Coordinates of C-alpha atoms in Angstrom, one line a residue:
Chain A
M1 CA -15.2 -27.0 39.1
Q2 CA -18.3 -27.4 41.2
E3 CA -21.4 -26.2 39.6
A4 CA -24.5 -25.1 41.5
I5 CA -26.8 -25.3 38.5
P6 CA -26.7 -28.4 36.3
Y7 CA -26.0 -27.7 32.6
K8 CA -26.9 -29.8 29.7
S9 CA -23.8 -29.8 27.5
Y10 CA -23.0 -31.2 24.2
M11 CA -19.6 -31.3 22.7
A12 CA -19.5 -30.3 19.0
A13 CA -18.7 -33.4 17.0
T14 CA -18.7 -32.7 13.2
A15 CA -18.4 -29.7 11.1
G16 CA -21.2 -31.1 8.9
G17 CA -23.5 -28.3 9.8
R18 CA -26.8 -30.1 10.0
S19 CA -28.8 -29.1 13.0
R20 CA -29.7 -31.8 15.4
L21 CA -31.3 -31.9 18.8
H22 CA -29.2 -33.6 21.5
N23 CA -29.8 -33.9 25.2
F24 CA -26.7 -35.0 26.9
L25 CA -25.7 -36.0 30.3
E26 CA -24.9 -33.4 32.8
G27 CA -21.3 -32.9 33.1
A28 CA -18.8 -30.4 34.4
G29 CA -17.9 -28.0 31.6
N30 CA -14.2 -28.1 30.6
G31 CA -12.7 -24.8 31.6
G32 CA -12.0 -22.6 28.6
E33 CA -14.0 -24.5 26.0
H34 CA -17.4 -23.2 25.1
R35 CA -20.1 -25.7 25.1
L36 CA -22.0 -26.0 21.8
V37 CA -25.7 -26.8 22.0
A38 CA -27.4 -27.4 18.7
N39 CA -31.0 -27.1 18.3
G40 CA -33.4 -28.7 15.9
C41 CA -36.8 -28.1 17.3
E42 CA -38.6 -25.1 18.8
N43 CA -39.3 -26.5 22.2
S44 CA -35.6 -27.0 22.9
V45 CA -34.9 -23.3 22.5
T46 CA -37.0 -22.3 25.5
K47 CA -35.5 -25.2 27.4
L48 CA -32.0 -24.0 26.6
V49 CA -32.8 -20.5 27.7
V50 CA -34.2 -21.6 31.0
E51 CA -31.6 -24.2 31.8
N52 CA -28.5 -22.1 31.0
A53 CA -27.2 -19.2 33.1
V54 CA -25.6 -17.8 30.0
I55 CA -26.4 -18.8 26.5
V56 CA -25.5 -17.1 23.2
F57 CA -27.6 -17.6 20.1
G58 CA -26.0 -16.8 16.8
R59 CA -25.8 -17.8 13.2
R60 CA -23.5 -20.6 12.3
G61 CA -20.0 -19.2 11.6
C62 CA -20.9 -15.7 12.7
C63 CA -17.8 -13.8 13.7
M64 CA -19.6 -11.4 16.0
C65 CA -20.9 -14.4 17.9
H66 CA -17.3 -15.5 18.1
V67 CA -16.4 -12.1 19.6
V68 CA -19.1 -12.5 22.3
N69 CA -17.9 -15.9 23.2
R70 CA -14.3 -14.9 23.4
L71 CA -15.2 -12.0 25.6
L72 CA -17.2 -14.1 28.0
L73 CA -14.6 -16.9 28.0
G74 CA -12.0 -14.3 28.9
L75 CA -14.0 -13.3 31.9
G76 CA -14.1 -16.9 33.1
V77 CA -17.7 -17.6 32.0
N78 CA -18.5 -20.8 30.3
P79 CA -21.3 -19.8 28.0
A80 CA -23.6 -22.2 26.2
V81 CA -23.5 -21.5 22.5
C82 CA -26.3 -22.2 20.1
E83 CA -25.3 -22.0 16.5
V84 CA -28.4 -21.7 14.4
D85 CA -28.6 -22.9 10.8
E86 CA -30.0 -20.6 8.1
E87 CA -33.1 -22.6 7.7
K88 CA -33.9 -22.6 11.4
E89 CA -33.1 -18.9 11.8
E90 CA -36.6 -17.5 11.6
E91 CA -38.0 -20.2 13.9
V92 CA -35.5 -19.6 16.5
L93 CA -35.7 -15.8 16.3
H94 CA -39.5 -16.1 16.6
E95 CA -39.4 -18.2 19.6
L96 CA -36.8 -16.1 21.3
S97 CA -38.9 -13.0 20.6
V98 CA -41.8 -14.8 22.3
I99 CA -39.7 -15.5 25.4
N100 CA -38.4 -12.0 25.4
G101 CA -41.7 -10.3 24.7
G102 CA -40.0 -8.2 22.0
G103 CA -37.7 -8.3 19.0
V104 CA -34.5 -10.3 19.0
Q105 CA -31.5 -10.1 16.8
F106 CA -28.5 -12.3 16.3
P107 CA -26.2 -12.6 18.2
A108 CA -28.4 -12.7 21.2
V109 CA -27.2 -13.2 24.8
F110 CA -29.6 -14.6 27.4
V111 CA -28.6 -14.3 31.0
G112 CA -30.6 -15.9 33.7
G113 CA -33.3 -16.8 31.4
K114 CA -33.8 -13.3 30.1
L115 CA -32.6 -11.5 27.0
F116 CA -29.6 -9.5 28.0
G117 CA -28.8 -8.0 24.6
G118 CA -26.4 -8.1 21.7
L119 CA -22.7 -7.5 21.4
D120 CA -23.3 -3.7 21.9
R121 CA -24.7 -4.2 25.3
V122 CA -22.1 -6.8 26.3
M123 CA -19.4 -4.4 25.4
S124 CA -20.8 -1.3 27.1
T125 CA -21.7 -3.1 30.3
H126 CA -18.2 -4.7 30.3
I127 CA -16.5 -1.3 30.0
T128 CA -18.6 0.2 32.7
G129 CA -18.0 -2.7 34.9
E130 CA -21.6 -3.7 35.2
L131 CA -21.3 -7.0 33.3
V132 CA -19.4 -9.1 35.8
P133 CA -21.9 -8.5 38.7
I134 CA -24.8 -9.4 36.5
L135 CA -23.1 -12.6 35.5
K136 CA -22.3 -13.4 39.1
E137 CA -25.8 -12.8 40.1
A138 CA -27.1 -15.2 37.4
G139 CA -24.7 -17.8 38.6
A140 CA -22.6 -17.8 35.4
L141 CA -19.5 -16.6 37.2
W142 CA -17.8 -17.4 40.5
L143 CA -15.0 -15.5 42.0
Chain B
M1 CA 29.8 4.0 -21.4
S2 CA 31.0 7.1 -19.7
S3 CA 32.4 10.1 -21.4
S4 CA 36.0 9.1 -20.6
S5 CA 35.5 5.8 -22.4
L6 CA 35.3 7.7 -25.7
E7 CA 39.1 8.0 -25.7
V8 CA 39.4 4.3 -25.1
S9 CA 38.3 2.6 -28.2
T10 CA 37.1 -1.0 -28.6
P11 CA 39.3 -3.4 -30.4
M12 CA 37.1 -3.1 -33.5
E13 CA 37.3 0.7 -33.4
E14 CA 41.0 0.5 -33.0
E15 CA 41.2 -1.6 -36.1
G16 CA 39.1 0.9 -37.9
I17 CA 41.2 3.8 -36.8
E18 CA 44.3 1.8 -37.7
A19 CA 42.8 1.2 -41.2
I20 CA 42.1 4.9 -41.6
E21 CA 45.7 5.7 -40.6
T22 CA 47.0 3.2 -43.1
W23 CA 44.8 4.6 -45.7
N24 CA 45.9 8.1 -45.0
V25 CA 49.5 6.9 -45.4
G26 CA 48.5 5.1 -48.5
E27 CA 46.8 8.2 -49.7
Q28 CA 50.0 10.1 -49.5
Q29 CA 51.7 7.3 -51.4
E30 CA 49.2 7.4 -54.2
L31 CA 49.3 11.1 -54.6
E32 CA 52.8 10.7 -55.8
G33 CA 51.5 8.9 -58.9
D34 CA 49.0 9.9 -61.5
E35 CA 47.3 13.1 -60.5
G36 CA 43.9 12.7 -62.1
S37 CA 43.0 9.2 -61.1
K38 CA 44.9 9.8 -57.9
L39 CA 42.4 12.4 -56.9
S40 CA 39.5 10.1 -57.6
I41 CA 41.2 7.4 -55.6
A42 CA 41.9 9.8 -52.8
L43 CA 38.2 10.8 -52.8
D44 CA 37.1 7.2 -52.9
I45 CA 39.4 6.2 -50.1
N46 CA 38.4 9.2 -48.2
S47 CA 34.7 8.3 -48.7
T48 CA 35.3 4.9 -47.2
C49 CA 37.3 6.6 -44.5
A50 CA 34.3 8.8 -44.0
K51 CA 32.1 5.7 -43.5
V52 CA 34.4 4.3 -40.9
A53 CA 35.0 7.6 -39.3
F54 CA 31.2 8.3 -39.2
F55 CA 30.5 5.3 -37.1
I56 CA 33.1 6.4 -34.6
I57 CA 31.7 9.9 -34.7
S58 CA 28.1 8.7 -34.5
K59 CA 29.1 6.8 -31.4
S60 CA 30.3 10.0 -29.9
M61 CA 27.0 11.7 -30.7
N62 CA 25.4 10.5 -27.5
S63 CA 28.3 11.6 -25.4
P64 CA 27.8 14.3 -22.8
T65 CA 31.0 16.0 -24.1
P66 CA 30.2 17.0 -27.7
Q67 CA 33.5 18.8 -28.0
F68 CA 35.0 15.5 -29.3
V69 CA 32.9 15.8 -32.4
P70 CA 34.4 19.0 -33.8
S71 CA 37.9 17.8 -33.1
R72 CA 37.2 14.5 -35.0
L73 CA 35.7 16.5 -37.8
G74 CA 38.8 18.6 -37.8
I75 CA 40.9 15.5 -38.5
Y76 CA 38.8 14.6 -41.5
E77 CA 38.3 18.1 -42.8
P78 CA 39.4 17.5 -46.4
I79 CA 36.5 15.0 -46.8
H80 CA 33.7 16.4 -48.9
Q81 CA 30.9 14.7 -47.0
T82 CA 31.4 17.0 -44.0
G83 CA 28.4 19.0 -45.1
I84 CA 26.1 16.1 -44.6
W85 CA 27.5 15.3 -41.2
G86 CA 27.1 18.9 -40.1
E87 CA 23.4 18.6 -40.7
N88 CA 23.2 15.4 -38.8
F89 CA 25.1 16.7 -35.9
K90 CA 22.7 19.7 -35.5
S91 CA 20.0 17.3 -34.3
N92 CA 22.4 16.1 -31.6
G93 CA 20.3 16.9 -28.6
N94 CA 17.7 14.3 -28.8
P95 CA 18.9 10.7 -28.5
N96 CA 15.8 9.5 -30.4
T97 CA 16.6 11.4 -33.5
S98 CA 20.2 10.4 -33.3
T99 CA 19.2 6.8 -33.4
S100 CA 17.2 7.4 -36.5
V101 CA 20.0 9.4 -38.0
I102 CA 22.4 6.6 -37.5
V103 CA 19.9 4.2 -39.1
E104 CA 19.5 6.6 -42.1
V105 CA 23.2 7.0 -42.5
D106 CA 23.7 3.3 -42.1
N107 CA 21.4 2.7 -45.1
K108 CA 23.1 5.3 -47.1
L109 CA 26.5 4.0 -46.3
E110 CA 25.5 0.4 -47.0
N111 CA 24.3 1.4 -50.4
E112 CA 27.5 3.3 -51.1
S113 CA 29.8 0.5 -50.0
E114 CA 29.1 -1.6 -53.1
T115 CA 29.6 1.2 -55.6
T116 CA 32.7 2.4 -53.8
S117 CA 34.3 -1.0 -53.9
H118 CA 33.8 -1.1 -57.6
E119 CA 35.4 2.2 -58.0
M120 CA 38.2 1.0 -55.9
L121 CA 38.8 -2.0 -58.2
A122 CA 38.8 0.0 -61.4
P123 CA 41.7 2.4 -60.5
S124 CA 43.6 -0.5 -58.9
N125 CA 44.0 -2.1 -62.2
N126 CA 46.1 0.8 -63.4
Y127 CA 48.7 0.2 -60.8
E128 CA 49.1 -3.5 -61.2
Q129 CA 52.7 -3.8 -60.0
E130 CA 53.3 -1.4 -57.2
A131 CA 49.7 -0.8 -56.2
S132 CA 48.4 -4.4 -56.2
K133 CA 49.8 -5.4 -52.8
P134 CA 48.8 -2.3 -51.0
I135 CA 45.4 -2.5 -52.7
D136 CA 44.9 -6.1 -51.6
K137 CA 45.6 -4.9 -48.2
I138 CA 43.2 -2.1 -48.6
Q139 CA 40.5 -4.4 -49.8
R140 CA 41.0 -6.6 -46.8
R141 CA 41.0 -3.6 -44.5
L142 CA 37.8 -2.4 -46.2
A143 CA 36.0 -5.6 -45.6
Q144 CA 37.2 -5.8 -42.0
N145 CA 36.1 -2.3 -41.4
R146 CA 32.7 -2.9 -42.9
E147 CA 32.3 -5.8 -40.6
A148 CA 33.5 -3.9 -37.6
A149 CA 31.2 -1.0 -38.5
R150 CA 28.2 -3.3 -38.9
K151 CA 28.8 -5.0 -35.6
S152 CA 29.4 -1.8 -33.9
R153 CA 26.2 -0.4 -35.3
L154 CA 24.2 -3.4 -34.0
R155 CA 25.8 -3.1 -30.6
K156 CA 25.0 0.6 -30.5
K157 CA 21.4 -0.1 -31.4
A158 CA 21.0 -2.6 -28.7
Y159 CA 22.6 -0.3 -26.1
V160 CA 20.5 2.7 -27.0
Q161 CA 17.3 0.5 -26.8
Q162 CA 18.4 -0.5 -23.3
L163 CA 19.0 3.1 -22.3
E164 CA 15.6 4.1 -23.6
N165 CA 13.8 1.4 -21.6
S166 CA 15.7 2.4 -18.4
R167 CA 14.9 6.0 -19.0
L168 CA 11.2 5.3 -19.3
K169 CA 11.3 3.1 -16.2
L170 CA 13.1 5.9 -14.3
I171 CA 10.5 8.5 -15.3
Q172 CA 7.7 6.1 -14.2
L173 CA 9.3 5.5 -10.8
E174 CA 9.9 9.2 -10.3
Q175 CA 6.2 9.9 -11.0
E176 CA 5.1 7.2 -8.6
L177 CA 7.4 8.6 -5.9
Q178 CA 6.1 12.1 -6.5
R179 CA 2.5 10.9 -6.2
A180 CA 3.2 8.9 -3.1
R181 CA 5.0 11.9 -1.5
Q182 CA 2.1 14.2 -2.4
Q183 CA -0.4 11.9 -0.8
G184 CA 1.6 11.7 2.3
L185 CA 2.0 15.5 2.3
Y186 CA -1.6 16.1 1.6
M187 CA -2.8 13.8 4.3
G188 CA -0.4 15.5 6.7
G189 CA -1.5 18.9 5.4
V190 CA -5.2 18.2 6.1
L191 CA -4.9 20.8 8.9
E192 CA -4.5 23.5 6.3
G193 CA -7.8 22.3 4.8
S194 CA -6.3 21.1 1.6
H195 CA -6.7 17.5 0.7
I196 CA -7.0 15.3 -2.4
G197 CA -9.9 13.0 -2.8
F198 CA -9.1 9.3 -2.7
S199 CA -11.3 6.8 -4.1
G200 CA -10.5 3.2 -4.8
T201 CA -14.0 2.2 -5.7
V202 CA -15.6 2.1 -9.1
N203 CA -19.1 2.7 -7.7
S204 CA -19.9 6.4 -8.1
E205 CA -22.2 6.5 -5.1
D206 CA -19.4 5.1 -3.0
S207 CA -17.0 7.6 -4.4
V208 CA -19.4 10.4 -3.5
G209 CA -19.6 9.0 0.0
I210 CA -15.9 8.8 0.3
A211 CA -15.4 12.3 -1.1
A212 CA -17.9 13.7 1.3
F213 CA -16.2 12.0 4.2
E214 CA -12.8 13.3 3.2
M215 CA -14.2 16.9 3.2
E216 CA -15.9 16.4 6.5
Y217 CA -12.8 14.8 8.0
G218 CA -10.7 17.8 6.9
R219 CA -13.1 20.1 8.6
W220 CA -13.2 17.8 11.6
V221 CA -9.4 18.0 12.0
D222 CA -9.6 21.8 11.8
V223 CA -12.2 22.0 14.5
Q224 CA -10.2 19.5 16.6
H225 CA -7.2 21.8 16.4
R226 CA -9.3 24.8 17.4
Q227 CA -10.7 22.9 20.4
I228 CA -7.3 21.8 21.6
C229 CA -6.1 25.5 21.6
E230 CA -9.2 26.5 23.4
L231 CA -8.7 23.8 26.1
R232 CA -5.1 24.8 26.5
T233 CA -6.0 28.5 27.0
A234 CA -8.9 27.6 29.3
L235 CA -6.8 25.4 31.5
N236 CA -4.0 28.0 31.8
A237 CA -6.5 30.7 32.5
H238 CA -8.1 28.6 35.3
I239 CA -11.7 29.2 34.2
S240 CA -14.6 27.8 36.3
D241 CA -15.5 24.2 36.2
I242 CA -18.9 24.9 34.7
E243 CA -17.3 26.6 31.7
L244 CA -14.7 23.9 31.5
R245 CA -17.4 21.3 31.5
I246 CA -18.9 22.8 28.4
L247 CA -15.6 22.5 26.6
V248 CA -15.2 18.9 27.8
E249 CA -18.7 18.0 26.5
S250 CA -18.1 19.6 23.1
G251 CA -14.7 17.8 22.9
M252 CA -16.3 14.4 23.7
G253 CA -19.1 15.1 21.3
H254 CA -16.6 15.9 18.6
Y255 CA -15.1 12.4 18.8
F256 CA -18.6 10.9 18.8
E257 CA -19.2 12.9 15.6
L258 CA -16.2 11.2 14.0
F259 CA -17.5 7.8 14.9
R260 CA -20.8 8.7 13.2
M261 CA -19.0 9.9 10.1
K262 CA -17.0 6.7 10.0
S263 CA -20.1 4.6 10.4
T264 CA -21.7 6.3 7.4
V265 CA -18.7 5.9 5.1
A266 CA -18.1 2.3 6.3
K267 CA -21.4 1.4 4.6
A268 CA -20.1 2.9 1.4
D269 CA -16.7 1.3 1.5
V270 CA -15.6 -0.5 4.6
F271 CA -12.1 -1.2 3.2
Y272 CA -11.6 2.5 2.9
V273 CA -12.2 3.0 6.6
I274 CA -10.2 0.0 7.7
S275 CA -7.2 0.8 5.4
G276 CA -6.8 4.1 7.2
V277 CA -5.8 6.0 4.0
W278 CA -7.9 8.9 5.3
K279 CA -5.4 9.3 8.2
T280 CA -1.8 10.4 8.1
S281 CA 0.9 7.8 7.8
A282 CA 2.0 7.9 11.4
E283 CA -1.5 7.5 12.7
R284 CA -2.0 4.6 10.3
F285 CA 0.9 2.9 11.9
F286 CA -1.1 2.6 15.1
S287 CA -4.3 1.7 13.4
W288 CA -6.5 -1.0 14.7
I289 CA -9.8 -1.8 13.0
G290 CA -9.9 1.6 11.4
G291 CA -8.9 3.7 14.4
F292 CA -6.8 4.0 17.5
R293 CA -6.7 1.3 20.2
P294 CA -8.7 2.2 23.3
S295 CA -5.9 0.8 25.5
E296 CA -3.4 3.0 23.7
L297 CA -5.6 5.9 24.4
L298 CA -5.5 5.2 28.1
K299 CA -1.7 4.8 28.0
V300 CA -1.5 8.3 26.5
L301 CA -4.0 9.9 28.9
V302 CA -3.2 8.5 32.3
P303 CA 0.3 10.0 32.8
Q304 CA -1.2 13.5 32.1
L305 CA -3.9 13.1 34.7
D306 CA -1.9 13.0 37.9
P307 CA -2.7 13.3 40.7
L308 CA -5.4 10.6 40.8
T309 CA -7.2 9.5 43.9
E310 CA -6.9 5.9 45.1
Q311 CA -10.4 5.2 43.9
Q312 CA -9.6 6.7 40.6
I313 CA -6.5 4.7 40.2
L314 CA -8.5 1.5 40.9
E315 CA -11.2 2.4 38.4
V316 CA -8.7 3.4 35.8
C317 CA -6.9 0.1 36.3
N318 CA -10.2 -1.8 35.9
L319 CA -11.0 0.2 32.8
K320 CA -7.6 -0.7 31.3
Q321 CA -8.2 -4.3 31.9
S322 CA -11.8 -4.3 30.5
C323 CA -10.5 -2.4 27.5
Q324 CA -7.8 -4.9 26.8
Q325 CA -10.3 -7.8 27.1
A326 CA -12.7 -6.2 24.7
E327 CA -9.9 -5.5 22.3
D328 CA -8.7 -9.0 22.4
A329 CA -12.2 -10.4 21.8
L330 CA -12.6 -8.1 18.7
S331 CA -9.1 -9.0 17.4
Q332 CA -9.9 -12.7 17.7
G333 CA -13.2 -12.1 15.9
M334 CA -11.3 -10.4 13.1
E335 CA -8.9 -13.4 12.9
K336 CA -11.8 -15.7 12.6
L337 CA -13.3 -13.6 9.8
Q338 CA -10.0 -13.7 8.0
E339 CA -9.9 -17.5 8.3
T340 CA -13.5 -17.8 7.1
V341 CA -13.0 -15.5 4.1
S342 CA -9.7 -17.2 3.2
S343 CA -11.1 -20.7 3.3
T344 CA -14.1 -19.6 1.4
V345 CA -12.1 -18.0 -1.4
A346 CA -9.7 -20.9 -1.5
G347 CA -12.4 -23.5 -1.4
G348 CA -13.7 -25.5 -4.3
P349 CA -11.7 -27.3 -7.0
V350 CA -9.0 -25.1 -8.6
D351 CA -9.2 -26.9 -11.9
E352 CA -12.6 -25.4 -12.5
V353 CA -12.7 -22.1 -14.3
S354 CA -15.6 -20.6 -12.4
Y355 CA -14.8 -19.2 -9.0
I356 CA -17.9 -17.1 -8.8
P357 CA -19.6 -19.1 -6.1
Q358 CA -16.6 -18.9 -3.8
V359 CA -16.1 -15.2 -4.3
A360 CA -19.8 -14.4 -3.9
T361 CA -19.9 -16.3 -0.6
A362 CA -16.8 -14.6 0.5
M363 CA -18.4 -11.2 -0.2
E364 CA -21.3 -12.0 2.0
K365 CA -18.9 -12.9 4.8
L366 CA -17.0 -9.7 4.3
E367 CA -20.1 -7.7 5.2
A368 CA -19.2 -8.5 8.8
L369 CA -16.3 -6.0 8.5
V370 CA -18.8 -3.2 8.8
S371 CA -20.0 -4.6 12.1
F372 CA -16.4 -4.8 13.3
V373 CA -15.7 -1.2 12.4
N374 CA -18.9 -0.2 14.2
Q375 CA -18.1 -2.3 17.3
A376 CA -14.5 -1.0 17.4
D377 CA -15.8 2.6 17.3
H378 CA -18.4 1.7 19.9
L379 CA -15.7 0.5 22.2
R380 CA -13.7 3.7 21.7
Q381 CA -16.8 5.7 22.5
E382 CA -17.6 3.7 25.6
T383 CA -14.0 4.0 26.8
L384 CA -14.0 7.8 26.4
Q385 CA -17.3 8.0 28.2
Q386 CA -16.2 5.8 31.1
M387 CA -13.0 7.9 31.5
S388 CA -15.1 11.1 31.7
R389 CA -17.1 9.4 34.4
I390 CA -14.1 8.5 36.4
L391 CA -12.4 11.9 36.1
T392 CA -13.1 15.3 37.5
T393 CA -14.0 18.0 35.0
R394 CA -10.5 19.5 35.1
Q395 CA -8.9 16.1 34.7
A396 CA -11.1 15.4 31.8
A397 CA -10.2 18.6 30.2
R398 CA -6.5 17.8 30.6
G399 CA -7.2 14.3 29.2
L400 CA -8.8 15.7 26.1
L401 CA -6.0 18.1 25.6
A402 CA -3.4 15.4 26.0
L403 CA -5.3 13.2 23.5
G404 CA -5.8 15.9 20.9
E405 CA -2.2 17.0 21.2
Y406 CA -1.0 13.4 20.8
F407 CA -2.8 13.0 17.5
H408 CA -1.7 16.5 16.4
R409 CA 1.9 15.5 17.0
L410 CA 1.4 12.2 15.1
R411 CA 0.2 14.2 12.1
A412 CA 3.2 16.5 12.4
L413 CA 5.4 13.5 12.5
S414 CA 3.8 12.2 9.3
T415 CA 4.4 15.5 7.5
L416 CA 7.9 15.6 8.6
W417 CA 8.5 12.0 7.5
A418 CA 7.1 12.7 4.1
T419 CA 9.4 15.7 3.5
R420 CA 12.6 14.2 4.9
P421 CA 15.5 14.4 2.4
S422 CA 15.7 11.2 0.4
E423 CA 18.9 9.2 0.6
P424 CA 20.8 8.6 -2.6
S425 CA 19.9 5.1 -3.8
L426 CA 23.1 4.7 -5.9
P427 CA 26.3 3.8 -4.2

């Protein structure tokens, strides 16, 4: 699958749960598998938001996060997923709020570098049919 | 032991009866001899006969055909202990007292047996020659009969105990069935405004929340029913679109009201909402995360909405697909939650007594259920709203009528099911 925008991707290795920062080589995402990007330091969060067309931030093991991912995957989107550890939660939320210019809650979906919303917004825009065009516009989805 | 089996005696009983017959014959033989002592013998023999006879009669006490009793009594009429028996038989109705009566009598008879045997020996010495052989036989028969009587009594005790236990179990089961039926009936009868409160929680605040919800839901269903009737009348009367629009809006708003109610009670007890006990049984059958599936909703609505324009058909098709995708995502989320909770609860060494950490962690994770209920209701709401955007006012009115009528029929189905005649469980 040809990608117009390069993505930094990281395949989840262990279930150990310690947060690390990894920058990996660009690579074509495998269709169907969501790409896990773990963060360990504040700067990377901004980077992740900027560099990914679609990225979902959520607590580790959060089921709602899982719902968002499954929905996006079902649409053919290959979302980047950032699972945040409990210790880092506040930091990440803070930084995301700075990027957004307002409050942010988990799970948070950023599309095209901007906060899109939570599961609520994803669901309602999906039902009304607005979601897919937005994703296409951001380059997260091709026909 | 059916009533007919009374006529068929056990081998032990038969022996006993045989013995009595022999004694009766013997009795007649003795009467030909000395009159005075003969009478005492007759009495003594008869008292022993009485013992044996009693255990047979006492067996018949629990029979459903008490007419055997008087006839048996008739056979042994000359016996002087009839009076005592008469008293005992008066308490025939209650199997409990009969058991104790038998026990009482057993003790009495056990005490008497010793003295009787002595009495038996004394007179027997007077008839050494002719009487010794028959008396030996009599002694043997006595012993055999005592044995038979004892064994029979023990068997009877055990049997009655078994019957008692089964009876209690039966009563328990009947009560449970009655309760379950009533719940089904009451849930189905919510339309009439009567409903019982259900609370599975210990927390009184939660119970209040649940009780409040149940009352509100009962009213909700009543209002729903009224709205359906209004819609039907309005559609048949061909009122203006503006007026119809008002009905549609209030109909939609009524569903949104339900979602709000559910959200509130989910905070009190999410398991209550998800279990669907507040709904009728047929509705519960279709339950998905505490309510109906949006895709099901569309399947019910669409056939009632013909004719649809090309554009509408396309939009409805898209909506169906989006609905399905959203449902699948939520279902997968629920599965993940199940896995998470399961592995949390099962985690840790089992040979340690304390499981509190696992259970506490699992509880935290279960909080997510509230989000699921909210998200599912949110999806239902969004689907309804999108449908109302796609459809014309008249179509929307027909859609709401179809949906309301569908649930009304499901509730009727539940009531009918609860009151269907039960099939006999015994062959």
